[in-house]
Amino acid sequence: MHLPQQQLGLRIGTMVTEFTATARAHSNIAFIKYWGNRDSGIRLPANSSLSMNLAALHSTTRVTWSEALAEDRLMINEEPAAPAAFLRVRAHLDTLRAELGSTLRADVSSNNNFPMGAGIASSASAFAALTVAATAALGMGLSARELSALARRGSGSAARSIPAGFVEWRAGSADKESYAESIASPDYWPLEDVIAVISRDHKHVGSTAGHAAADTSILQRVRVETAADRLERAKHAILARDFEGLAPVVEEDSNLMHAVMMTSKPSLFYWLPKSLRIMLAVQEWRRQGVKVCYTLDAGPNVHCICGAEDAAAVAARLKELDSDIEVIRSSVGGGAQLLNASDRSD
Ligand code: PMV
């Protein structure tokens, strides 16, 4: 990945030194899921994963490191962040300070153009954008690999929002070896994610707590042992633009992750009755010849992965199934990037 020229703001006229940069990153949807860590302290995942970036869903984050600040500050969608979000971002800023050798505090302002905490990974785009802006503001010319490994420390799936298009995150066995890389560009295969949003509520158990519970399921060991095989099948199908090959392995992998969640102690049920109704309808539509399959993250909303030619029909069928379903459509997205002042309107 090639990042545009760093954008630094240095304000010394007022005798205060500040460094500013703004970055945008897209959310991503995993075809082969990350669930569980072998080292939760540094978010070293139990298995490798594979995803597609989502062009329509992004976070835009401005970071200003300043000598004048005694504490970090965080605004999300123009409002002061809730304590839990603030603590998580501050922990990531601590990681970045340690890596970059800085003691400056940061003023962070992050805007998402989609609902947070409803099974559409806002943490992936948020921590990817934060990592790119924060490191660029300090003038660090990090490689895409280094950025991906650093973003991973904030939220595992954020590692996959650094590279463009279709992305593989190799688990690795050490901090610097666990990063994501693009396997195909966004225009390689025109897929769409047609997201059936059936609930915008904040999820009851976040993914950090969910990952921690994964090993309490007797199914997790088998899921992890067999993940590499599914990843190879999915990767092969993407590279061959083979929808019939991709659909069953994407659904199987989502079902397996949810089987682990449901059999964790305590059990985690993210599906709602409506989620299951949509999943069964998607399978029926596929039998009728529509290019569509489903996958669900840690939430009830159903991501319907479609051939672009079938996306409008799938959106219409979802509305027919239940007019209360809100539909968000996204094509394949690019990688994280720095923004110039002129690109920043959301
Ligand atoms: O990055 P996290 O900690 O929010 O974990 C993401 C977990 C899933 O979205 C459920 C699966 C994945 O691979 O994105």
Coordinates of C-alpha atoms and ligand atoms in Angstrom, one line a residue:
M1 CA 0.0 0.0 0.0
H2 CA 1.2 3.5 -0.8
L3 CA 0.1 6.2 1.6
P4 CA -0.2 9.7 0.3
Q5 CA 2.3 12.2 1.6
Q6 CA 2.0 12.7 5.4
Q7 CA 0.1 15.8 6.4
L8 CA 1.6 17.5 9.4
G9 CA 0.4 20.6 11.2
L10 CA 3.1 22.2 13.2
R11 CA 1.8 25.2 15.2
I12 CA 4.6 27.0 17.0
G13 CA 3.5 30.6 16.7
T14 CA 1.6 30.2 20.0
M15 CA 4.6 28.4 21.5
V16 CA 2.6 25.1 21.5
T17 CA 3.8 22.3 19.4
E18 CA 1.1 20.3 17.7
F19 CA 1.1 17.5 15.1
T20 CA -2.1 16.7 13.2
A21 CA -3.2 14.2 10.6
T22 CA -6.5 12.8 9.5
A23 CA -7.1 9.4 8.0
R24 CA -10.1 7.3 6.7
A25 CA -10.5 3.5 6.9
H26 CA -13.3 1.2 5.8
S27 CA -15.0 -1.4 7.8
N28 CA -14.6 -5.0 6.7
I29 CA -16.7 -8.2 6.7
A30 CA -14.9 -11.5 7.4
F31 CA -15.6 -14.5 5.1
I32 CA -13.4 -16.6 7.4
K33 CA -13.7 -15.4 11.0
Y34 CA -11.3 -14.4 13.7
W35 CA -12.6 -15.6 17.0
G36 CA -10.4 -16.1 20.1
N37 CA -6.8 -15.1 20.8
R38 CA -3.7 -17.1 21.6
D39 CA -2.4 -14.0 23.3
S40 CA -5.2 -11.6 24.3
G41 CA -2.7 -9.0 25.6
I42 CA -1.4 -8.3 22.1
R43 CA -4.5 -9.6 20.2
L44 CA -2.6 -12.5 18.6
P45 CA -5.4 -14.4 17.0
A46 CA -6.2 -18.1 17.4
N47 CA -6.5 -18.5 13.6
S48 CA -5.9 -16.6 10.3
S49 CA -8.8 -14.9 8.7
L50 CA -10.0 -13.5 5.4
S51 CA -12.2 -10.5 4.6
M52 CA -13.5 -7.9 2.2
N53 CA -13.4 -4.2 2.8
L54 CA -16.7 -2.3 2.7
A55 CA -16.5 0.8 0.5
A56 CA -19.7 2.4 1.9
L57 CA -18.8 2.1 5.6
H58 CA -16.0 4.1 7.0
S59 CA -14.5 6.0 9.9
T60 CA -12.7 9.3 9.5
T61 CA -10.3 10.2 12.4
R62 CA -8.3 13.3 13.2
V63 CA -5.5 13.0 15.7
T64 CA -3.7 16.0 17.1
W65 CA -0.7 15.3 19.4
S66 CA -0.1 18.4 21.5
E67 CA 2.3 19.5 24.2
A68 CA -0.6 21.6 25.7
L69 CA -2.7 18.5 26.6
A70 CA -2.4 16.9 30.1
E71 CA -4.8 14.1 29.1
D72 CA -6.0 12.3 26.0
R73 CA -9.3 13.4 24.6
L74 CA -11.8 11.6 22.5
M75 CA -14.9 12.7 20.6
I76 CA -17.0 10.1 18.6
N77 CA -19.5 11.4 16.1
E78 CA -19.1 14.9 17.6
E79 CA -19.8 13.9 21.2
P80 CA -17.6 13.1 24.1
A81 CA -16.9 9.3 24.1
A82 CA -18.4 7.0 26.7
P83 CA -15.9 5.9 29.4
A84 CA -15.4 2.3 27.9
A85 CA -14.6 3.6 24.5
F86 CA -12.3 6.3 25.9
L87 CA -10.4 3.7 27.9
R88 CA -9.9 1.4 25.0
V89 CA -8.7 4.3 22.7
R90 CA -6.4 5.5 25.5
A91 CA -4.9 2.0 25.8
H92 CA -4.2 2.0 22.1
L93 CA -2.7 5.5 22.3
D94 CA -0.4 4.1 25.1
T95 CA 0.6 1.3 22.8
L96 CA 1.4 3.8 20.0
R97 CA 3.3 6.1 22.4
A98 CA 5.4 3.2 23.5
E99 CA 6.1 2.1 20.0
L100 CA 6.8 5.6 18.7
G101 CA 8.7 6.9 21.7
S102 CA 6.4 9.8 22.4
T103 CA 5.0 11.2 25.6
L104 CA 2.6 13.6 24.0
R105 CA -1.2 13.3 24.7
A106 CA -3.7 13.3 21.8
D107 CA -6.9 14.9 20.9
V108 CA -8.9 12.4 18.8
S109 CA -12.0 13.1 16.9
S110 CA -13.6 10.1 15.0
N111 CA -16.7 10.0 12.9
N112 CA -18.4 6.8 11.6
N113 CA -21.0 7.0 8.8
F114 CA -22.7 3.8 10.1
P115 CA -24.2 2.6 13.4
M116 CA -21.7 1.4 16.1
G117 CA -22.0 -1.8 18.0
A118 CA -24.6 -3.6 15.9
G119 CA -22.6 -6.3 14.2
I120 CA -21.1 -3.9 11.7
A121 CA -17.5 -3.7 12.9
S122 CA -17.0 -0.1 13.8
S123 CA -13.9 -1.0 15.8
A124 CA -12.1 -2.3 12.7
S125 CA -12.4 1.0 10.7
A126 CA -12.0 3.1 13.9
F127 CA -8.7 1.5 15.0
A128 CA -7.3 1.4 11.5
A129 CA -8.0 5.1 10.9
L130 CA -6.7 6.0 14.4
T131 CA -3.5 4.1 13.8
V132 CA -2.8 5.7 10.4
A133 CA -3.6 9.2 11.6
A134 CA -1.7 8.9 14.9
T135 CA 1.5 7.6 13.4
A136 CA 1.4 9.9 10.4
A137 CA 0.9 13.0 12.6
L138 CA 4.2 12.1 14.4
G139 CA 5.9 11.9 11.0
M140 CA 6.5 8.1 11.2
G141 CA 6.6 6.6 7.7
L142 CA 5.5 3.1 8.7
S143 CA 4.9 0.4 6.1
A144 CA 1.5 -1.1 5.5
R145 CA 2.6 -4.2 7.3
E146 CA 3.7 -2.2 10.4
L147 CA 0.5 -0.2 10.4
S148 CA -1.6 -3.4 10.1
A149 CA 0.2 -5.1 13.0
L150 CA -0.2 -1.9 15.1
A151 CA -3.9 -1.5 14.2
R152 CA -4.4 -5.1 15.3
R153 CA -3.4 -4.2 18.9
G154 CA -6.4 -1.8 19.1
S155 CA -8.9 -4.3 17.6
G156 CA -8.0 -7.5 15.8
S157 CA -10.1 -7.0 12.8
A158 CA -8.6 -3.5 12.3
A159 CA -5.5 -5.2 11.0
R160 CA -7.6 -6.2 7.9
S161 CA -8.9 -2.6 7.3
I162 CA -5.4 -1.3 6.5
P163 CA -4.8 -3.1 3.1
A164 CA -7.3 -2.7 0.2
G165 CA -9.9 -5.0 -1.3
F166 CA -9.9 -8.7 -0.4
V167 CA -7.6 -9.2 2.6
E168 CA -5.9 -12.1 4.4
W169 CA -4.6 -11.7 8.0
R170 CA -2.1 -14.4 8.8
A171 CA -2.2 -15.2 12.4
G172 CA 1.6 -15.3 12.9
S173 CA 3.2 -16.4 16.2
A174 CA 4.7 -13.0 17.3
D175 CA 3.5 -9.4 17.4
K176 CA 5.3 -8.1 14.3
E177 CA 4.4 -11.2 12.3
S178 CA 0.7 -10.9 12.7
Y179 CA -0.5 -8.5 10.0
A180 CA -2.9 -8.5 7.0
E181 CA -2.2 -8.2 3.3
S182 CA -4.3 -7.7 0.2
I183 CA -4.9 -10.9 -1.9
A184 CA -6.9 -9.1 -4.6
S185 CA -7.7 -5.4 -5.3
P186 CA -11.2 -4.0 -4.8
D187 CA -12.0 -4.2 -8.6
Y188 CA -10.8 -7.8 -8.9
W189 CA -14.3 -9.2 -8.3
P190 CA -17.5 -7.0 -8.0
L191 CA -19.1 -8.5 -5.0
E192 CA -21.5 -6.5 -2.7
D193 CA -22.4 -6.8 0.9
V194 CA -26.1 -6.2 1.3
I195 CA -26.5 -5.8 5.0
A196 CA -29.9 -6.6 6.6
V197 CA -29.9 -4.4 9.7
I198 CA -32.5 -5.8 12.0
S199 CA -31.3 -4.2 15.2
R200 CA -29.2 -1.1 15.9
D201 CA -29.0 -1.8 19.6
H202 CA -25.6 -2.0 21.2
K203 CA -24.5 -5.6 21.5
H204 CA -24.8 -7.1 24.9
V205 CA -21.4 -8.7 25.0
G206 CA -18.6 -7.0 23.0
S207 CA -16.1 -9.0 20.9
T208 CA -13.3 -8.5 23.4
A209 CA -15.2 -10.4 26.1
G210 CA -16.4 -12.9 23.4
H211 CA -12.9 -13.7 22.3
A212 CA -12.0 -14.3 25.9
A213 CA -14.8 -16.8 26.3
A214 CA -14.0 -18.7 23.0
D215 CA -11.8 -21.4 24.7
T216 CA -14.6 -22.3 27.1
S217 CA -16.5 -23.9 24.1
I218 CA -15.5 -27.5 23.4
L219 CA -16.0 -26.7 19.7
Q220 CA -13.3 -23.9 19.5
R221 CA -10.3 -26.3 19.2
V222 CA -11.9 -28.0 16.2
R223 CA -12.9 -24.7 14.6
V224 CA -9.3 -23.4 15.0
E225 CA -7.7 -26.6 13.7
T226 CA -9.9 -26.6 10.6
A227 CA -9.8 -22.8 9.9
A228 CA -6.7 -23.0 7.6
D229 CA -8.5 -25.4 5.3
R230 CA -11.6 -23.2 5.0
L231 CA -9.4 -20.2 4.4
E232 CA -7.6 -21.9 1.5
R233 CA -11.0 -22.9 0.0
A234 CA -12.3 -19.3 0.3
K235 CA -9.1 -17.7 -1.0
H236 CA -9.1 -20.1 -4.0
A237 CA -12.8 -19.3 -4.7
I238 CA -12.1 -15.5 -4.6
L239 CA -9.1 -15.8 -6.9
A240 CA -11.1 -17.9 -9.3
R241 CA -14.2 -15.6 -8.9
D242 CA -16.1 -18.7 -8.2
F243 CA -19.3 -17.8 -6.2
E244 CA -20.5 -21.4 -6.0
G245 CA -17.2 -22.3 -4.4
L246 CA -17.3 -19.3 -2.0
A247 CA -20.9 -19.5 -0.7
P248 CA -20.8 -22.8 1.3
V249 CA -17.5 -22.1 3.0
V250 CA -18.5 -18.6 4.0
E251 CA -21.8 -19.9 5.5
E252 CA -20.0 -22.9 7.2
D253 CA -17.4 -20.6 8.8
S254 CA -20.0 -18.2 10.1
N255 CA -22.1 -21.1 11.5
L256 CA -19.0 -22.6 13.2
M257 CA -18.1 -19.3 14.9
H258 CA -21.7 -18.9 16.1
A259 CA -21.7 -22.6 17.3
V260 CA -18.6 -21.7 19.4
M261 CA -20.4 -18.6 20.7
M262 CA -23.5 -20.5 21.6
T263 CA -21.6 -23.2 23.4
S264 CA -19.3 -20.9 25.4
K265 CA -19.7 -20.6 29.1
P266 CA -21.7 -18.5 29.6
S267 CA -23.4 -19.0 26.2
L268 CA -23.5 -16.1 23.7
F269 CA -26.5 -15.9 21.4
Y270 CA -26.1 -13.1 18.8
W271 CA -28.7 -14.4 16.4
L272 CA -32.3 -13.2 16.7
P273 CA -35.3 -15.1 15.3
K274 CA -35.2 -12.7 12.3
S275 CA -31.6 -13.4 11.7
L276 CA -32.4 -17.1 11.2
R277 CA -35.4 -16.3 9.0
I278 CA -33.1 -14.3 6.7
M279 CA -30.4 -17.0 6.7
L280 CA -32.9 -19.6 5.6
A281 CA -34.3 -17.3 2.9
V282 CA -30.8 -16.6 1.6
Q283 CA -30.2 -20.4 1.2
E284 CA -33.6 -20.7 -0.6
W285 CA -32.7 -17.8 -2.9
R286 CA -29.4 -19.4 -3.8
R287 CA -31.2 -22.7 -4.7
Q288 CA -33.3 -20.5 -7.0
G289 CA -30.1 -19.3 -8.8
V290 CA -29.4 -16.0 -7.0
K291 CA -25.7 -15.4 -6.2
V292 CA -26.0 -14.8 -2.5
C293 CA -24.7 -16.3 0.8
Y294 CA -24.9 -15.1 4.4
T295 CA -22.4 -14.3 7.2
L296 CA -22.9 -12.8 10.7
D297 CA -20.4 -11.1 13.0
A298 CA -20.9 -10.6 16.7
G299 CA -24.4 -9.2 16.2
P300 CA -27.8 -10.1 14.8
N301 CA -27.5 -8.3 11.5
V302 CA -27.1 -10.5 8.4
H303 CA -24.5 -9.7 5.8
C304 CA -25.7 -11.0 2.5
I305 CA -22.7 -11.4 0.2
C306 CA -23.9 -11.1 -3.4
G307 CA -22.6 -11.0 -6.9
A308 CA -23.0 -7.3 -7.8
E309 CA -25.5 -8.3 -10.6
D310 CA -27.8 -9.8 -7.9
A311 CA -27.4 -7.2 -5.2
A312 CA -30.5 -5.0 -6.1
A313 CA -32.7 -8.1 -6.2
V314 CA -31.4 -9.3 -2.8
A315 CA -32.1 -5.9 -1.3
A316 CA -35.7 -6.0 -2.7
R317 CA -36.3 -9.6 -1.5
L318 CA -35.1 -8.6 2.0
K319 CA -37.7 -5.8 2.1
E320 CA -40.4 -8.2 0.8
L321 CA -39.5 -10.6 3.6
D322 CA -40.0 -7.8 6.2
S323 CA -40.4 -4.2 5.4
D324 CA -38.9 -3.3 8.8
I325 CA -35.5 -4.5 7.7
E326 CA -33.1 -1.7 7.0
V327 CA -30.8 -2.4 4.1
I328 CA -27.3 -1.0 3.7
R329 CA -25.4 -1.9 0.5
S330 CA -21.6 -1.8 0.0
S331 CA -19.2 -2.7 -2.8
V332 CA -15.6 -3.7 -2.1
G333 CA -13.6 -1.0 -0.4
G334 CA -10.0 0.3 -0.7
G335 CA -7.4 0.5 2.0
A336 CA -6.8 3.0 4.8
Q337 CA -5.5 6.4 3.7
L338 CA -4.5 9.8 4.9
L339 CA -6.8 12.6 3.9
N340 CA -5.9 16.1 2.7
A341 CA -8.0 19.0 4.1
S342 CA -10.1 19.0 0.9
D343 CA -11.2 15.3 1.2
R344 CA -12.6 15.5 4.6
S345 CA -16.3 16.1 4.3
D346 CA -18.1 12.8 5.3
Ligands
PMV1 O1 -11.8 -7.1 16.0 P1 -12.8 -7.6 17.0 O2 -12.2 -7.8 18.3 O3 -14.0 -6.7 17.0 O4 -13.3 -9.0 16.5 C1 -14.0 -9.2 15.4 C2 -14.7 -10.5 15.5 C3 -15.7 -10.8 14.3 O5 -16.2 -9.6 13.8 C4 -16.9 -11.6 15.0 C5 -15.1 -11.7 13.3 C6 -14.1 -11.1 12.4 O6 -13.2 -11.8 11.9 O7 -14.3 -9.9 12.0

